[in-house]
Amino acid sequence: QLQLQESGPGLVKPSETLSLSCTVSGGSISSSSYYWGWIRQPPGKGLEWIGNIYYTGSTYYNPSLKSRVTISVDSSKNQFSLKLSSVTAADTAMYYCARTDYSYYYMDVWGKGTTVTVSS
Amino acid sequence: DIQMTQSPSSVSASVGDRVTITCRASQGISRWLAWYQHKPGKAPKLLIYAASSLQSGVPSRFSGSASGTDFTLTISSLQPEDFATYYCQLANRFPFGGGTKVEIK
C-alpha cells in the first residue's frame, strides 16, 4: 500500500527558506503514471495547490508562488522535496504531499501533513 | 486564468438529507474535475474524479455530475461521518474551489 510521509522543520524564521521532504513507501516515485505534488492549507483557509513534479524532473507551479517555489525529486531515495524561499507569516500552514494521477489529474494518495509555522 | 466558484460556502443539514454542492468554471473546461472531503486534522480524501467517477472505497451515496461549466457533488443521504468540508479542483494544476462546509443542523 502506497504511503507518503512529510518531514521537515516545524518552525521557520521570516525571510528564510522552508524545506520539506516527502518520502514515498510501498511504490516507486519513478512511475510514469503519476505526478508528485505539494498542497497547503493556512489556518482557517482553504486548500492551495503549490506545485507538482514528474519523475523526469518536469515541474509545474502555482503562478502565485512560482517565483519562490522549487520542487525536486530524488529517485534514489524515493523522495521529492519542496523549497519555498523568502517566507512570511502568510506561509504558515499545514503542508501536504500527494500523488497525482498522470491521466486524470486527481490526487488519490496523501500524506498526513506537517505543520509549518513562520515566526521569529 | 480559469477560476472555480464553489457554492454554497456552507450548508446546514440533517442526517438523511440530500446535499448538493456546485462548482462553476469561469470558462469551458474538460471533465478533469475532482471532489475531495476534508476533515479537521486529517488529509483530504478523494471522492470523485473525472467529474463523475467514484473513487474506489467511497460510498455510493456520493455522486458527481457535469453540465457545461457546472459541476455538482451530491450526497444522497447525509450520514454522521459526512460532516466535513468539501473542495472541488479542476485537474491538479489549478486552484481548488473555496470549499463548502457541511455542518450539522
mmCIF file of C-alpha atoms in Angstrom:
data_model
loop_
_atom_site.group_PDB
_atom_site.id
_atom_site.type_symbol
_atom_site.label_atom_id
_atom_site.label_comp_id
_atom_site.label_asym_id
_atom_site.label_seq_id
_atom_site.Cartn_x
_atom_site.Cartn_y
_atom_site.Cartn_z
ATOM 1 C CA GLN A 1 0.000 0.000 0.000
ATOM 2 C CA LEU A 2 1.480 3.316 -1.054
ATOM 3 C CA GLN A 3 2.196 5.766 1.749
ATOM 4 C CA LEU A 4 3.559 9.290 1.769
ATOM 5 C CA GLN A 5 5.234 10.938 4.740
ATOM 6 C CA GLU A 6 6.168 14.598 5.032
ATOM 7 C CA SER A 7 9.171 15.673 7.076
ATOM 8 C CA GLY A 8 10.984 18.886 7.860
ATOM 9 C CA PRO A 9 11.288 21.726 10.372
ATOM 10 C CA GLY A 10 8.094 22.832 12.029
ATOM 11 C CA LEU A 11 9.374 26.360 12.606
ATOM 12 C CA VAL A 12 10.976 28.643 10.036
ATOM 13 C CA LYS A 13 12.107 32.231 10.510
ATOM 14 C CA PRO A 14 10.743 35.012 8.294
ATOM 15 C CA SER A 15 12.773 35.618 5.110
ATOM 16 C CA GLU A 16 14.331 32.147 5.330
ATOM 17 C CA THR A 17 13.664 29.109 3.146
ATOM 18 C CA LEU A 18 11.127 26.475 4.086
ATOM 19 C CA SER A 19 12.325 22.970 3.175
ATOM 20 C CA LEU A 20 10.175 19.843 3.309
ATOM 21 C CA SER A 21 10.599 16.319 2.043
ATOM 22 C CA CYS A 22 8.055 13.660 1.176
ATOM 23 C CA THR A 23 9.135 10.037 1.378
ATOM 24 C CA VAL A 24 7.227 7.558 -0.748
ATOM 25 C CA SER A 25 6.948 3.994 0.526
ATOM 26 C CA GLY A 26 5.193 0.988 -0.950
ATOM 27 C CA GLY A 27 5.743 2.159 -4.513
ATOM 28 C CA SER A 28 8.202 3.827 -6.854
ATOM 29 C CA ILE A 29 8.428 7.548 -7.368
ATOM 30 C CA SER A 30 9.749 6.774 -10.856
ATOM 31 C CA SER A 31 6.386 5.505 -12.084
ATOM 32 C CA SER A 32 5.309 7.090 -15.370
ATOM 33 C CA SER A 33 1.702 7.072 -14.180
ATOM 34 C CA TYR A 34 1.936 9.781 -11.562
ATOM 35 C CA TYR A 35 2.975 13.286 -10.654
ATOM 36 C CA TRP A 36 4.042 14.114 -7.118
ATOM 37 C CA GLY A 37 2.966 17.348 -5.545
ATOM 38 C CA TRP A 38 2.552 19.715 -2.645
ATOM 39 C CA ILE A 39 -0.601 21.343 -1.287
ATOM 40 C CA ARG A 40 -1.029 23.561 1.741
ATOM 41 C CA GLN A 41 -3.774 24.876 3.985
ATOM 42 C CA PRO A 42 -3.209 28.037 6.018
ATOM 43 C CA PRO A 43 -5.070 28.177 9.332
ATOM 44 C CA GLY A 44 -8.755 28.911 8.773
ATOM 45 C CA LYS A 45 -8.414 28.924 4.987
ATOM 46 C CA GLY A 46 -8.912 26.543 2.098
ATOM 47 C CA LEU A 47 -6.589 24.263 0.198
ATOM 48 C CA GLU A 48 -3.932 25.750 -2.077
ATOM 49 C CA TRP A 49 -2.087 23.769 -4.719
ATOM 50 C CA ILE A 50 1.641 24.604 -4.653
ATOM 51 C CA GLY A 51 3.125 22.532 -7.454
ATOM 52 C CA ASN A 52 3.918 19.159 -8.992
ATOM 53 C CA ILE A 53 6.863 17.245 -10.308
ATOM 54 C CA TYR A 54 7.092 14.311 -12.688
ATOM 55 C CA TYR A 55 9.756 11.671 -12.209
ATOM 56 C CA THR A 56 11.623 13.110 -15.184
ATOM 57 C CA GLY A 57 12.030 16.343 -13.269
ATOM 58 C CA SER A 58 9.406 18.367 -15.144
ATOM 59 C CA THR A 59 7.760 20.793 -12.765
ATOM 60 C CA TYR A 60 4.507 22.759 -12.665
ATOM 61 C CA TYR A 61 3.988 25.549 -10.156
ATOM 62 C CA ASN A 62 1.138 27.693 -8.901
ATOM 63 C CA PRO A 63 1.707 31.033 -10.668
ATOM 64 C CA SER A 64 1.160 32.911 -7.426
ATOM 65 C CA LEU A 65 4.076 31.071 -5.780
ATOM 66 C CA LYS A 66 6.238 30.292 -8.786
ATOM 67 C CA SER A 67 8.936 32.868 -8.054
ATOM 68 C CA ARG A 68 9.604 31.338 -4.630
ATOM 69 C CA VAL A 69 8.987 27.599 -5.144
ATOM 70 C CA THR A 70 11.307 24.798 -6.147
ATOM 71 C CA ILE A 71 10.204 21.163 -6.211
ATOM 72 C CA SER A 72 12.770 18.468 -6.866
ATOM 73 C CA VAL A 73 12.845 14.667 -6.964
ATOM 74 C CA ASP A 74 15.443 12.215 -5.676
ATOM 75 C CA SER A 75 14.662 8.847 -7.175
ATOM 76 C CA SER A 76 17.488 7.127 -5.289
ATOM 77 C CA LYS A 77 15.762 7.995 -2.011
ATOM 78 C CA ASN A 78 12.211 7.685 -3.369
ATOM 79 C CA GLN A 79 11.629 11.233 -2.179
ATOM 80 C CA PHE A 80 10.581 14.571 -3.509
ATOM 81 C CA SER A 81 11.122 17.915 -1.873
ATOM 82 C CA LEU A 82 9.713 21.408 -1.566
ATOM 83 C CA LYS A 83 11.648 24.601 -1.069
ATOM 84 C CA LEU A 84 9.815 27.870 -0.522
ATOM 85 C CA SER A 85 12.031 30.913 -0.226
ATOM 86 C CA SER A 86 11.583 34.275 1.491
ATOM 87 C CA VAL A 87 8.801 33.011 3.736
ATOM 88 C CA THR A 88 6.487 35.259 5.704
ATOM 89 C CA ALA A 89 3.786 34.602 8.265
ATOM 90 C CA ALA A 90 1.391 34.068 5.350
ATOM 91 C CA ASP A 91 3.252 30.846 4.571
ATOM 92 C CA THR A 92 2.279 29.355 7.928
ATOM 93 C CA ALA A 93 0.190 26.334 7.011
ATOM 94 C CA MET A 94 -0.335 22.607 7.080
ATOM 95 C CA TYR A 95 1.678 21.229 4.170
ATOM 96 C CA TYR A 96 0.621 18.022 2.430
ATOM 97 C CA CYS A 97 2.335 15.939 -0.205
ATOM 98 C CA ALA A 98 0.211 13.896 -2.585
ATOM 99 C CA ARG A 99 0.322 11.566 -5.564
ATOM 100 C CA THR A 100 -1.474 12.758 -8.680
ATOM 101 C CA ASP A 101 -2.723 10.536 -11.461
ATOM 102 C CA TYR A 102 -0.995 11.437 -14.729
ATOM 103 C CA SER A 103 -4.032 10.845 -16.917
ATOM 104 C CA TYR A 104 -6.951 12.145 -14.874
ATOM 105 C CA TYR A 105 -5.104 14.599 -12.637
ATOM 106 C CA TYR A 106 -6.710 13.569 -9.364
ATOM 107 C CA MET A 107 -4.801 13.304 -6.081
ATOM 108 C CA ASP A 108 -5.544 9.878 -4.685
ATOM 109 C CA VAL A 109 -2.889 9.327 -2.018
ATOM 110 C CA TRP A 110 -1.991 11.977 0.521
ATOM 111 C CA GLY A 111 0.483 12.290 3.331
ATOM 112 C CA LYS A 112 -0.841 13.095 6.783
ATOM 113 C CA GLY A 113 0.533 16.609 6.566
ATOM 114 C CA THR A 114 3.052 18.590 8.545
ATOM 115 C CA THR A 115 2.556 21.930 10.215
ATOM 116 C CA VAL A 116 4.982 24.707 9.403
ATOM 117 C CA THR A 117 4.953 27.948 11.369
ATOM 118 C CA VAL A 118 6.818 31.020 10.185
ATOM 119 C CA SER A 119 7.866 33.059 13.182
ATOM 120 C CA SER A 120 10.950 34.679 14.638
ATOM 121 C CA ASP B 1 -6.807 32.119 -15.717
ATOM 122 C CA ILE B 2 -9.613 29.674 -15.064
ATOM 123 C CA GLN B 3 -11.419 30.307 -11.793
ATOM 124 C CA MET B 4 -13.588 27.831 -9.934
ATOM 125 C CA THR B 5 -16.515 29.259 -7.974
ATOM 126 C CA GLN B 6 -17.831 26.841 -5.387
ATOM 127 C CA SER B 7 -21.207 27.239 -3.709
ATOM 128 C CA PRO B 8 -22.563 27.356 -1.142
ATOM 129 C CA SER B 9 -19.707 28.172 1.209
ATOM 130 C CA SER B 10 -21.555 26.373 3.966
ATOM 131 C CA VAL B 11 -24.673 24.303 4.371
ATOM 132 C CA SER B 12 -26.513 23.106 7.457
ATOM 133 C CA ALA B 13 -28.166 19.761 7.016
ATOM 134 C CA SER B 14 -29.556 16.852 8.967
ATOM 135 C CA VAL B 15 -28.694 13.184 8.799
ATOM 136 C CA GLY B 16 -30.593 11.696 5.891
ATOM 137 C CA ASP B 17 -30.776 14.942 3.908
ATOM 138 C CA ARG B 18 -29.741 15.255 0.284
ATOM 139 C CA VAL B 19 -26.921 17.744 -0.119
ATOM 140 C CA THR B 20 -25.770 19.332 -3.380
ATOM 141 C CA ILE B 21 -22.571 21.323 -3.863
ATOM 142 C CA THR B 22 -21.709 23.112 -7.086
ATOM 143 C CA CYS B 23 -18.512 24.311 -8.730
ATOM 144 C CA ARG B 24 -18.714 26.594 -11.741
ATOM 145 C CA ALA B 25 -15.752 27.172 -14.029
ATOM 146 C CA SER B 26 -15.144 30.619 -15.491
ATOM 147 C CA GLN B 27 -14.713 29.122 -18.945
ATOM 148 C CA GLY B 28 -15.228 25.888 -20.808
ATOM 149 C CA ILE B 29 -13.073 23.154 -19.374
ATOM 150 C CA SER B 30 -12.508 19.470 -19.605
ATOM 151 C CA ARG B 31 -14.151 16.952 -17.302
ATOM 152 C CA TRP B 32 -10.985 16.615 -15.271
ATOM 153 C CA LEU B 33 -12.625 17.783 -12.081
ATOM 154 C CA ALA B 34 -12.211 16.067 -8.732
ATOM 155 C CA TRP B 35 -14.017 16.360 -5.430
ATOM 156 C CA TYR B 36 -12.332 15.950 -2.058
ATOM 157 C CA GLN B 37 -13.602 15.602 1.511
ATOM 158 C CA HIS B 38 -11.528 17.192 4.240
ATOM 159 C CA LYS B 39 -11.967 16.662 7.948
ATOM 160 C CA PRO B 40 -10.030 18.607 10.622
ATOM 161 C CA GLY B 41 -6.704 17.004 11.458
ATOM 162 C CA LYS B 42 -6.844 14.585 8.549
ATOM 163 C CA ALA B 43 -5.581 14.534 4.993
ATOM 164 C CA PRO B 44 -8.084 15.332 2.255
ATOM 165 C CA LYS B 45 -9.776 12.297 0.742
ATOM 166 C CA LEU B 46 -10.553 11.833 -2.932
ATOM 167 C CA LEU B 47 -14.256 11.150 -3.537
ATOM 168 C CA ILE B 48 -14.893 11.711 -7.237
ATOM 169 C CA TYR B 49 -12.583 12.083 -10.244
ATOM 170 C CA ALA B 50 -13.172 12.883 -13.905
ATOM 171 C CA ALA B 51 -16.327 14.706 -12.780
ATOM 172 C CA SER B 52 -18.414 11.591 -12.166
ATOM 173 C CA SER B 53 -16.214 8.567 -11.421
ATOM 174 C CA LEU B 54 -16.465 7.268 -7.875
ATOM 175 C CA GLN B 55 -13.119 6.569 -6.241
ATOM 176 C CA SER B 56 -12.689 3.013 -5.027
ATOM 177 C CA GLY B 57 -13.965 2.517 -1.491
ATOM 178 C CA VAL B 58 -16.109 5.660 -1.435
ATOM 179 C CA PRO B 59 -19.776 5.043 -0.521
ATOM 180 C CA SER B 60 -22.244 5.158 -3.389
ATOM 181 C CA ARG B 61 -24.252 7.934 -1.710
ATOM 182 C CA PHE B 62 -21.608 10.254 -3.170
ATOM 183 C CA SER B 63 -22.009 11.106 -6.844
ATOM 184 C CA GLY B 64 -20.728 13.697 -9.278
ATOM 185 C CA SER B 65 -22.097 15.177 -12.461
ATOM 186 C CA ALA B 66 -21.217 17.789 -15.050
ATOM 187 C CA SER B 67 -23.209 20.084 -17.298
ATOM 188 C CA GLY B 68 -21.278 22.559 -19.361
ATOM 189 C CA THR B 69 -19.163 24.562 -16.950
ATOM 190 C CA ASP B 70 -21.144 23.449 -13.869
ATOM 191 C CA PHE B 71 -20.027 20.511 -11.778
ATOM 192 C CA THR B 72 -22.076 19.040 -8.941
ATOM 193 C CA LEU B 73 -21.308 16.824 -5.975
ATOM 194 C CA THR B 74 -24.361 15.174 -4.448
ATOM 195 C CA ILE B 75 -24.617 13.316 -1.166
ATOM 196 C CA SER B 76 -27.870 11.413 -1.487
ATOM 197 C CA SER B 77 -28.440 10.696 2.193
ATOM 198 C CA LEU B 78 -26.150 12.516 4.588
ATOM 199 C CA GLN B 79 -24.509 10.348 7.219
ATOM 200 C CA PRO B 80 -22.887 11.472 10.501
ATOM 201 C CA GLU B 81 -19.415 10.802 9.110
ATOM 202 C CA ASP B 82 -20.063 13.096 6.141
ATOM 203 C CA PHE B 83 -19.884 16.321 8.127
ATOM 204 C CA ALA B 84 -16.740 17.889 6.685
ATOM 205 C CA THR B 85 -15.510 20.462 4.190
ATOM 206 C CA TYR B 86 -15.706 19.582 0.508
ATOM 207 C CA TYR B 87 -13.481 21.001 -2.237
ATOM 208 C CA CYS B 88 -13.550 20.795 -5.981
ATOM 209 C CA GLN B 89 -10.459 21.092 -8.135
ATOM 210 C CA LEU B 90 -10.141 21.296 -11.857
ATOM 211 C CA ALA B 91 -7.342 18.939 -12.841
ATOM 212 C CA ASN B 92 -4.486 19.436 -10.480
ATOM 213 C CA ARG B 93 -2.599 22.402 -11.804
ATOM 214 C CA PHE B 94 -5.413 24.731 -10.998
ATOM 215 C CA PRO B 95 -6.836 26.303 -7.860
ATOM 216 C CA PHE B 96 -9.188 24.474 -5.602
ATOM 217 C CA GLY B 97 -12.693 25.799 -5.137
ATOM 218 C CA GLY B 98 -13.233 27.801 -1.975
ATOM 219 C CA GLY B 99 -14.729 24.880 -0.097
ATOM 220 C CA THR B 100 -18.155 24.021 1.284
ATOM 221 C CA LYS B 101 -18.510 23.252 4.960
ATOM 222 C CA VAL B 102 -21.282 20.775 5.650
ATOM 223 C CA GLU B 103 -22.485 21.316 9.192
ATOM 224 C CA ILE B 104 -24.992 19.620 11.441
ATOM 225 C CA LYS B 105 -28.377 21.344 11.518
#
